[in-house]
XYZ file of C-alpha atoms in Angstrom:
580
model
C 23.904 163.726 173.885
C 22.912 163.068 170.239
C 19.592 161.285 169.504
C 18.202 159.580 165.967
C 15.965 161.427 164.467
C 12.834 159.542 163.446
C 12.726 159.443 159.561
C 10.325 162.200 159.241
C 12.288 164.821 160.923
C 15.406 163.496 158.958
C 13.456 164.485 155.969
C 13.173 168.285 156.937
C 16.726 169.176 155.745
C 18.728 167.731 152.997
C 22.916 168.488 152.378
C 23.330 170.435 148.991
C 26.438 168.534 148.166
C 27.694 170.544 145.183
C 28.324 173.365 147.021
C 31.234 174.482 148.681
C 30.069 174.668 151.996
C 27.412 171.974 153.592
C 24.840 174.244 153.279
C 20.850 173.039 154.545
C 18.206 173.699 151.901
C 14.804 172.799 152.968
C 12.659 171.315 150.540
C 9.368 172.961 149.585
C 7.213 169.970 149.942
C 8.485 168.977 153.392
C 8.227 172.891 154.151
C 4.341 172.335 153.244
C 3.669 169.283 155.323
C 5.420 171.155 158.835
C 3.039 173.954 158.341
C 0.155 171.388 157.290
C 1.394 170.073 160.763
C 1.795 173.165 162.948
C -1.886 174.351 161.543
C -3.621 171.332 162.957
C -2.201 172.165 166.760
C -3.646 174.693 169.239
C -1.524 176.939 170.795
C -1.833 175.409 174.245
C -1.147 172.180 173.216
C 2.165 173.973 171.246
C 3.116 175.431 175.031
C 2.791 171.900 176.690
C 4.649 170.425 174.686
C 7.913 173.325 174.739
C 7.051 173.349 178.441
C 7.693 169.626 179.079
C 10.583 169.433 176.235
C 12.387 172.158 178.155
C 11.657 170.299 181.649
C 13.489 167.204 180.347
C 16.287 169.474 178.654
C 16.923 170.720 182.466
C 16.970 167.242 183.757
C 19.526 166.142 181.568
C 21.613 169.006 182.255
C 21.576 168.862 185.845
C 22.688 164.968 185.408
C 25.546 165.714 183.328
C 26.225 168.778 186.304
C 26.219 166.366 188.965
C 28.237 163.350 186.878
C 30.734 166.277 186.450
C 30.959 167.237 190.216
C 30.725 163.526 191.379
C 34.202 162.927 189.069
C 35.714 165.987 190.190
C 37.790 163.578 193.289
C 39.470 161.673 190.916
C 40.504 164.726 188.641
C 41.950 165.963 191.792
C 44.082 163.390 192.161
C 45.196 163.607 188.379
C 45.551 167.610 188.891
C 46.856 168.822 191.986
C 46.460 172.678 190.925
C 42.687 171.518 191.682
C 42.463 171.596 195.158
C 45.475 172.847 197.171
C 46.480 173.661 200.938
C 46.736 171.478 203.621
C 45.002 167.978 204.429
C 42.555 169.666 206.780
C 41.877 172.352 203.849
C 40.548 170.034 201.519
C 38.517 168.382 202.947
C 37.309 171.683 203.852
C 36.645 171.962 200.289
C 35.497 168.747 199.886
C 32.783 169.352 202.472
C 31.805 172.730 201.148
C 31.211 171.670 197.578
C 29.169 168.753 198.780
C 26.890 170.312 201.418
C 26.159 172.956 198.206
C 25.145 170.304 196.042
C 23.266 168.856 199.099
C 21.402 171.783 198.912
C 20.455 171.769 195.220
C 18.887 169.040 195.595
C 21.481 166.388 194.723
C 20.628 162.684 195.175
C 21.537 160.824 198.665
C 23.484 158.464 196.330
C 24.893 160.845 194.226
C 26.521 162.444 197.464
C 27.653 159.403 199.247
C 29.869 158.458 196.235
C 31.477 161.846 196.373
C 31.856 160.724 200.434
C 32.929 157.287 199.194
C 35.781 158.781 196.745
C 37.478 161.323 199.668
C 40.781 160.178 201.390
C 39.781 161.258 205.408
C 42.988 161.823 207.562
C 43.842 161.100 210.864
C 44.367 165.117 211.105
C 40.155 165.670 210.630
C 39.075 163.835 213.225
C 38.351 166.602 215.159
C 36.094 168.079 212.187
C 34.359 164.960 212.303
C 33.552 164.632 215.788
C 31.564 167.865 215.507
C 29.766 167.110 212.103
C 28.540 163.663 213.911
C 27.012 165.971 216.626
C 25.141 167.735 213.776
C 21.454 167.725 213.489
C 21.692 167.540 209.289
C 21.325 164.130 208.284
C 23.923 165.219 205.453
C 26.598 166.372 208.102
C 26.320 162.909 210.477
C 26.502 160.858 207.012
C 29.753 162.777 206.293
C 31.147 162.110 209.766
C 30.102 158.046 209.951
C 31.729 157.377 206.570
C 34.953 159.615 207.652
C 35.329 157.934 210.824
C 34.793 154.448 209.336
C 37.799 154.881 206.452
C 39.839 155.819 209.725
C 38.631 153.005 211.866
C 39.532 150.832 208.863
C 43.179 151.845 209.015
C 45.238 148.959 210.004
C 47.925 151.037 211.705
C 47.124 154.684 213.729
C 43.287 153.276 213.721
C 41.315 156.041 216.023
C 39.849 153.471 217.971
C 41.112 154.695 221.447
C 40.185 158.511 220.519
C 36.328 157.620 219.712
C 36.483 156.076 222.852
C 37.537 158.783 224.584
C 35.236 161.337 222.746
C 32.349 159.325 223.804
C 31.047 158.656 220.662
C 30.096 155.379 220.964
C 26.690 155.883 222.567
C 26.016 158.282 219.445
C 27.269 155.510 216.936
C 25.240 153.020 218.684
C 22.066 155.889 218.383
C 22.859 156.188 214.939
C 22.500 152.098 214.045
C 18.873 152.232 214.362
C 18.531 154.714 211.516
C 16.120 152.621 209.785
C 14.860 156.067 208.174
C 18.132 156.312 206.771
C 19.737 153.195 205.680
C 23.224 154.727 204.727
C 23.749 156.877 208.184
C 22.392 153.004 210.047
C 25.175 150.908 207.837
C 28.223 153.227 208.026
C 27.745 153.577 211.626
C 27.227 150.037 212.186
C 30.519 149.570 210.203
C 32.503 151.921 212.587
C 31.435 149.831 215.624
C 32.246 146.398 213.504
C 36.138 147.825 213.386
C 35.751 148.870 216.588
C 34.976 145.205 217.896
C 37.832 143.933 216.224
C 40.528 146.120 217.474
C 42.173 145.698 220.921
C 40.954 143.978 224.113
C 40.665 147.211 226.035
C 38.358 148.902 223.213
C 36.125 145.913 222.473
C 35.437 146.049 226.510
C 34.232 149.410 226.656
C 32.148 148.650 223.563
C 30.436 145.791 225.413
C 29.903 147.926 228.388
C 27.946 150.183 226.322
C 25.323 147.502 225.631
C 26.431 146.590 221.976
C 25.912 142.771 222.256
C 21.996 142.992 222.414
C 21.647 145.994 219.807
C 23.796 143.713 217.408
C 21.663 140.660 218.063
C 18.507 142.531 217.629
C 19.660 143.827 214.080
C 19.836 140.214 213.226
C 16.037 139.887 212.034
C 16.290 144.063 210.960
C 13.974 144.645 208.199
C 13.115 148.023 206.452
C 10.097 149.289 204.878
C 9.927 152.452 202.733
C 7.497 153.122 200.166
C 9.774 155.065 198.081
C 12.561 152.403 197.962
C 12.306 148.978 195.949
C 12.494 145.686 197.714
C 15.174 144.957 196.127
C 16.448 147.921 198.036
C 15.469 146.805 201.001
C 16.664 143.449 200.710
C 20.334 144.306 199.808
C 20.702 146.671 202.658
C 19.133 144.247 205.184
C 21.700 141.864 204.090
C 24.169 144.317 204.585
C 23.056 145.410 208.175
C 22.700 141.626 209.401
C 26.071 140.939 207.416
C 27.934 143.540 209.446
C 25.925 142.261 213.047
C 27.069 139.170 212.373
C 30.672 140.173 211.896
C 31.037 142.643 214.797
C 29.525 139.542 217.301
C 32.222 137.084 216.138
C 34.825 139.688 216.801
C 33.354 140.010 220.209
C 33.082 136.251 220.330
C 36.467 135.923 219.394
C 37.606 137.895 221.939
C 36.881 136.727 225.669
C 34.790 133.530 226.317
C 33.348 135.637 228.724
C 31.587 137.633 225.598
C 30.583 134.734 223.996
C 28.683 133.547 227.233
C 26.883 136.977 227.238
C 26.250 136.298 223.293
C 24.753 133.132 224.124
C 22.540 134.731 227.229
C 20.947 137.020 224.777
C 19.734 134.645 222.648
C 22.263 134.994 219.380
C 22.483 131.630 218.188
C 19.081 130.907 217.210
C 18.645 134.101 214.857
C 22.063 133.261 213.703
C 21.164 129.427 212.917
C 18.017 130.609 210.848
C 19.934 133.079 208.794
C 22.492 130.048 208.070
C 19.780 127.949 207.234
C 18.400 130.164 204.985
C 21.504 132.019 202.974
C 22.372 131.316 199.707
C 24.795 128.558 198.869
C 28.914 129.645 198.911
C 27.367 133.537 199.698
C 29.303 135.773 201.668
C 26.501 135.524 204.460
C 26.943 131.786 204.743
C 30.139 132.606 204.693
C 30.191 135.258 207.896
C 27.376 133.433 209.676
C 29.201 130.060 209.601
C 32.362 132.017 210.931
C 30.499 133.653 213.410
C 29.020 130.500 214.927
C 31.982 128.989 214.902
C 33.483 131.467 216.736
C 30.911 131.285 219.038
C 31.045 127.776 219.877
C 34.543 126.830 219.795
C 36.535 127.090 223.747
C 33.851 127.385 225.655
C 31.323 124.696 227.355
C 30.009 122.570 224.465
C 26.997 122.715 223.616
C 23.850 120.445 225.066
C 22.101 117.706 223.324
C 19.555 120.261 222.709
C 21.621 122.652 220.849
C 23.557 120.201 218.918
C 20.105 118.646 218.161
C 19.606 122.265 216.373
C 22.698 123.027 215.440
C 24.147 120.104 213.292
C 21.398 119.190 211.037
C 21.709 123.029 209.817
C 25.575 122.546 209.710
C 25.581 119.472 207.780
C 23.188 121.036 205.292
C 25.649 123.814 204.813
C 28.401 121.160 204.277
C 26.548 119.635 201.553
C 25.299 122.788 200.036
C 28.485 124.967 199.603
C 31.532 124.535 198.047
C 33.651 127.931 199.403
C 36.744 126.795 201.160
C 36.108 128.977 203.673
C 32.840 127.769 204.305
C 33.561 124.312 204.444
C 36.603 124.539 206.583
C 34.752 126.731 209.266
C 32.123 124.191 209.259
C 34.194 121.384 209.822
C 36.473 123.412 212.029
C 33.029 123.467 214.437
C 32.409 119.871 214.348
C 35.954 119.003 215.009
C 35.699 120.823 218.444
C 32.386 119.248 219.411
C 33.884 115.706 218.732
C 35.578 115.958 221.733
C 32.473 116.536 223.552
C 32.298 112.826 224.613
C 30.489 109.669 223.169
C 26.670 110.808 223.446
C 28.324 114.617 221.676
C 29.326 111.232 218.765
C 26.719 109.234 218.814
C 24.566 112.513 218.071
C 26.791 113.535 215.055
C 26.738 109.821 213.528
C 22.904 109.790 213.485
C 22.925 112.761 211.979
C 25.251 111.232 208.873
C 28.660 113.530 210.337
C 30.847 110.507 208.715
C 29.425 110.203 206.020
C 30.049 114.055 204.994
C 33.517 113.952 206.229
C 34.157 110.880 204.051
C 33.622 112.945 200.961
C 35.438 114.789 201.167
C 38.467 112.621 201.764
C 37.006 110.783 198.321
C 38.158 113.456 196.494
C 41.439 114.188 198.406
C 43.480 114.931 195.464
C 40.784 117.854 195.016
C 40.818 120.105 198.622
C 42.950 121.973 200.652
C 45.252 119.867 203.248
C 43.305 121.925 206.075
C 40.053 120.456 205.267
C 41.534 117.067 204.867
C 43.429 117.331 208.314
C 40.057 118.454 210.099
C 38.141 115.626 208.557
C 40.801 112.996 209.169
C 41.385 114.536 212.949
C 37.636 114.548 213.301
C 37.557 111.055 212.394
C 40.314 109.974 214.642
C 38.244 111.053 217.908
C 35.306 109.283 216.542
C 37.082 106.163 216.437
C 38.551 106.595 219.842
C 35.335 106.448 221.571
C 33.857 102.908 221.923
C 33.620 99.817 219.412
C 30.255 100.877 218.130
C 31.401 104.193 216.864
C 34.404 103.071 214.871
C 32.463 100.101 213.231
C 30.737 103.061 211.648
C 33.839 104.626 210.750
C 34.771 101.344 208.889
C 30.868 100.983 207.592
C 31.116 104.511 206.216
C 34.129 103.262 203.743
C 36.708 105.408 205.635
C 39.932 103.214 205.924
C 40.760 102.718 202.696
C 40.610 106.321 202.159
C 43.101 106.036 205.452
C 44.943 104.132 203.658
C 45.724 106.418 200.414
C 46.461 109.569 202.827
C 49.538 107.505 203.981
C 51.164 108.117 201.311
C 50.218 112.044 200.966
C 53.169 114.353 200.555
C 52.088 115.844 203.553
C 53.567 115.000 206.791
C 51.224 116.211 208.734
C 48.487 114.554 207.689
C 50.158 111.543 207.190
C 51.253 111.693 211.032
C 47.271 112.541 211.649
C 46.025 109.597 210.229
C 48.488 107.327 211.675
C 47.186 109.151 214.930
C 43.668 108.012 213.416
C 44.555 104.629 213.013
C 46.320 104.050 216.245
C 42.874 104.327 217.622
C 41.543 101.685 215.198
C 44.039 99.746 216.093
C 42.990 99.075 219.568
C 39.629 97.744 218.854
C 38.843 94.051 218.256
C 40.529 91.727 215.789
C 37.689 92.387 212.746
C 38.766 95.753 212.933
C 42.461 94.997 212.602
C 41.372 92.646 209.927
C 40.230 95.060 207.901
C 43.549 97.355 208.110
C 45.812 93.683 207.651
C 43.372 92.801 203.904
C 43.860 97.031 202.894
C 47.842 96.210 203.564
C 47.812 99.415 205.961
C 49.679 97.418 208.734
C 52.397 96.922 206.229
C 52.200 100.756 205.642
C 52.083 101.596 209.023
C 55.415 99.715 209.818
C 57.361 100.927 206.709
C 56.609 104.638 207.852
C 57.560 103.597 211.397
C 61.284 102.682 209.718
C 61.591 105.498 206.951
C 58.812 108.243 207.865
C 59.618 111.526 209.191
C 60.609 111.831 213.087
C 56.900 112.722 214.240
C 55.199 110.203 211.999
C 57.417 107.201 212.804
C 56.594 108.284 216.752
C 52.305 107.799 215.651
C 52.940 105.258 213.124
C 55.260 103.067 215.792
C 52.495 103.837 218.374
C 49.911 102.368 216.016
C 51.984 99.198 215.904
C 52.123 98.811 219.397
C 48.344 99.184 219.776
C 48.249 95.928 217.051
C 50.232 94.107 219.409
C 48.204 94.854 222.645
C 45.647 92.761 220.212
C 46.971 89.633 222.314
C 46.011 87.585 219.291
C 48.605 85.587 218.254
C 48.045 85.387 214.644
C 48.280 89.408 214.049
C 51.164 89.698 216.168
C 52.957 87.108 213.763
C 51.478 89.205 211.113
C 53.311 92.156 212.545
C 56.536 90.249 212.424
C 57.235 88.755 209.249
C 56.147 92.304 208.031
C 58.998 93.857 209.984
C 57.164 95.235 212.767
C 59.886 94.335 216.205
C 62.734 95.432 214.052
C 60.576 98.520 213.524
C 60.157 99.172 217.310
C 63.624 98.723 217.813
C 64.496 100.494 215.121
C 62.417 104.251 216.830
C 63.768 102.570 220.350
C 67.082 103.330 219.320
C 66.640 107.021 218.370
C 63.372 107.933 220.645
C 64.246 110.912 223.644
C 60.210 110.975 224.457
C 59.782 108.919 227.826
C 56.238 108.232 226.833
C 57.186 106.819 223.475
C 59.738 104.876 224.955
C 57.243 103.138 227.600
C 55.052 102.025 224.969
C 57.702 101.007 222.706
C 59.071 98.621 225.797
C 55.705 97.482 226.247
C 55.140 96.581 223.105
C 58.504 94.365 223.113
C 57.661 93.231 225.805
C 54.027 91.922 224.085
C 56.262 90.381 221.657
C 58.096 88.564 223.421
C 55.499 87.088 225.355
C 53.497 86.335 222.815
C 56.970 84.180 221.385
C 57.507 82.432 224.154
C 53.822 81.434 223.671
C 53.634 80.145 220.015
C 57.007 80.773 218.388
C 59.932 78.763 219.756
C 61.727 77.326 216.819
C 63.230 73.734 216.798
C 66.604 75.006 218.771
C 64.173 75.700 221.804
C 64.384 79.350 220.739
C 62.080 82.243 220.879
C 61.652 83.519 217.426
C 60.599 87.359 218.508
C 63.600 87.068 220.925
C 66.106 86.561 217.954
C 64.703 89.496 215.740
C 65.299 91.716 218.805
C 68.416 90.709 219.278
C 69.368 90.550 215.740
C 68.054 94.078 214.727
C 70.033 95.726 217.563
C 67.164 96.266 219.884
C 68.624 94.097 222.899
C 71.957 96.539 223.043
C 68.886 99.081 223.001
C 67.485 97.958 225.648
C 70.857 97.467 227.881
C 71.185 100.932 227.088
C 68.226 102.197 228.178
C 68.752 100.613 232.133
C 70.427 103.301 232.944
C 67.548 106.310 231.455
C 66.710 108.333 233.988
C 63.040 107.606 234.380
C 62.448 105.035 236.684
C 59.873 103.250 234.771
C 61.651 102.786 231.991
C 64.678 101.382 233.587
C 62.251 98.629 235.652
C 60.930 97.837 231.868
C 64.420 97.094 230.505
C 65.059 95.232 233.338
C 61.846 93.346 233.207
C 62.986 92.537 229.198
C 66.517 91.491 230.162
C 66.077 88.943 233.462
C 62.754 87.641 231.740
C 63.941 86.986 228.203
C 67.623 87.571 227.825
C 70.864 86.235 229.709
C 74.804 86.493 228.780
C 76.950 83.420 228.771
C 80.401 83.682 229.703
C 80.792 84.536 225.696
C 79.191 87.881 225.960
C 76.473 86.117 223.712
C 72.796 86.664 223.900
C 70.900 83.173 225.003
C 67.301 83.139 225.041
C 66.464 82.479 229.084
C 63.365 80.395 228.697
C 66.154 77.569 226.566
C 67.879 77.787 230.154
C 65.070 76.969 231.794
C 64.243 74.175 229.625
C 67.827 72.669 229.175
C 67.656 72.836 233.239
């Protein structure tokens, strides 16, 4: 490699450009001022200098040696005159020429790159399995990163032969290394596939006592005096970062793992490296995953842990903007939501609503999953007592409801509908707040033109309105449509326990008519939309469904409210009575 000259050695020669060749002249004065120089120097102080020149001339030539050997992979794969024979032959090669560079002295990283840039074959397994037996530290870093580019393979993976070679109790040796980081991560990384692959193999590595190991390596730290910190900071992260991912493969496996998870104490270490990770990083990342696998489909957690868990949680909510992140997050709280009313009362306090609100602000903005989890977290708040939807409706949630009705969708259209059918049931402010947003209006004009599986929530929703009992809303629910509505899924519904609650509801109706709507022909108003809209041939249709409770219902509809003259014409019965 060239270097500038300083102006003073430039000076030494100058380019005679008139003649033919480029011939260096040196000028007599600058001739006069080297030897002026040269005089002035012992000759020891002359051999230092050559001595440490030359040192640094050998330096750079061994780095430009090793740059050329650490490349020579990728000429192979340019040049296949390079290296030839069988798989098994190469690598052959491969380890020869690295073990000799070993042995000059080449640099640990150096070597692992020319580890990192070989293609290992199911074929040199065997090879492997002796080299990880080795007592050169060289030899067992060979063998961990072989084995882990094979126990990364998504098909043929040698998961079932490591097992059988017994090599797990030296891979699980090998991850406490902490004298050499490189041998402690690969290993580590080997296991991490390992816990990911089948049932069968991530038994026999719990029965080898991984669960605690990993947990321990959870607070690993490393101290070497020849390293940097920042050194030792990257590959702690790295060490905890694979931990964490081999325990929620475990977790993720058998709840029976995640109960021995628990028992050793993982999700404290785990909540303090959450806590502490940097915003939208890949640890966040991993550690929310992990805890989420951890938690989710098994016993919820206690007051106590929730008390520790969700503040962190929430923080992490706030914090980060990764998709991932957010949705694993959220994903957690979702599942503890159905944990009971004191699991909800926990997660208002702690402002849960208020977080899941945001995000439904800004709709337009985030993935549908993240909106669905929010809205279907929402939904079981509101489905718990009075008190917590009030602060549903405090937190500024329905109108957001509202917009996500008309979301292209369907799913989460049918979810809130789900959402608001529990809102629906709760005293007549609530409704009064859905009537003034126009969502009851909504709600019935999906229940007539939505998809099949939201008309089913949206109708449902309606029919929780009219349980209200309150005259005024259920005459709301009419002029808007509602009955014919009802009818209207009636007529189409094969789902018994749609069709109860839609006869219910009619039902409701109607007796709330009889009540406060009879016109001046002695009529009952609700009585003549039924009829009118088709719903009373419905209903005579329906006496003969083959559920027994929904046959007494139609009955209950026809001899209460309805009665044919001799003209095959539909007479409201209570006008009978009256006319009687």
């Amino acid at each position: 490699m060239e270097q500038n000259k300083t102006s003073e050695q430039s000076e030494l020669f100058r380019i005679d450009k008139t003649s033919n060749k480029n011939s260096l002249k040196v000028d007599g004065r600058i001739q006069n001022r080297t030897n002026q120089f040269l005089n002035n120097k012992d000759a020891d102080e002359l051999r230092i200098n050559r001595s440490e020149h030359n040192e640094a001339s050998r330096k750079v030539i061994k780095t430009q040696k090793f740059a050329k050997n650490r490349n020579y992979r990728k000429k192979d794969r340019s040049d296949t005159n390079i290296i030839t024979g069988t798989p098994a032959e190469k690598i052959e090669h491969t380890i020869t020429q690295a073990q000799s560079l070993w042995e000059e002295g080449m640099d640990i990283m150096d070597y692992f790159l020319i580890l990192r840039d070989t293609k290992f074959e199911l074929i040199d397994f065997p090879l492997l399995q002796g080299l990880i037996k080795s007592d050169k530290d060289h030899n067992i870093l060979l063998a961990v990163v072989g084995l882990r580019k094979l126990l990364s393979l998504v098909d043929n993976s040698p998961d079932q032969c490591v097992v059988d070679a017994d090599l797990l109790p030296l891979l699980i040796t090998l991850i406490s290394r902490d004298d050499f980081p490189k041998i402690q991560f690969e290993a580590l990384w080997c296991l991490t596939n390992i816990a990911s692959g089948k049932a069968e193999h991530v038994k026999a590595l719990v029965d080898k006592g991984t669960i605690p190991v990993f947990i321990s390596l959870l607070g690993t730290t490393h101290r070497n005096e020849d390293e940097t910190e920042t050194y030792h900071n990257s590959h702690r992260q790295n060490i905890v970062e694979q931990s964490i991912w081999a325990l929620g493969n475990i977790a993720g496996e058998d709840t029976y793992y995640k109960a021995m998870i628990f028992k050793e104490g993982a999700l404290k270490p785990l909540v303090n490296i959450l806590k502490n990770a940097e915003p939208n990083s890949m640890m966040t990342r991993n550690c929310m995953w992990c805890i989420t696998n951890l938690l989710i489909n098994k016993p919820f957690p206690t007051i106590e842990e929730l008390v520790y868990i969700i503040p962190i949680i929430s923080k992490c909510l706030k914090s980060n903007e990764k998709e991932e992140i957010v949705i694993d997050g959220i994903r957690f709280i979702t599942y503890i939501s159905y944990a009971g009313k004191q699991t909800i009362n926990k997660m208002i306090e702690l402002g849960i609503i208020e977080i899941l609100n945001s995000y439904l602000k800004f709709a337009d903005d985030i993935s549908n999953e993240i909106i669905l989890l929010c809205v279907k977290t929402l939904g079981n708040f509101a489905s718990a007592e009075e008190e917590q939807t009030q602060a549903i409706i405090d937190a500024g949630v329905l109108p957001h409801f509202h917009d996500l009705l008309s979301h292209p969708d369907k799913t989460i259209v049918k979810e809130v509908c789900w959402a608001l059918s529990n809102i629906c049931v709760g005293p007549n402010k609530h409704i009064s707040v859905l009537i003034e947003l126009g969502t009851i209006k909504k709600l019935i004009e999906l229940a007539k033109t939505g998809e099949h599986e939201v008309q089913k929530e949206a109708a449902w929703a309606i029919c929780n309105l009219i349980y209200c009992k309150d005259i005024k809303i259920i005459e709301e629910i009419a002029k808007k449509g509602g009955i014919e509505a009802i009818c209207y899924i009636l007529k189409n519904i094969v789902d018994t326990k749609i069709a109860v609650i839609l006869l219910e509801g009619i039902i409701k109706c109607l007796e709330a008519g009889k009540r406060g709507f009879i016109n001046e022909n002695g009529e009952n108003e609700f009585a003549l939309i039924v009829d009118n809209c088709g719903g009373l041939s419905t209903i005579e249709s329906l006496q003969i469904h083959q559920n027994q409770y929904v046959y007494e219902l139609c009955c209950k509809i026809l001899d209460g409210y309805f009665i044919e003259d001799e003209d095959n014409s539909s007479v409201d019965f209570n006008i009978m009575i009256k006319q009687f």
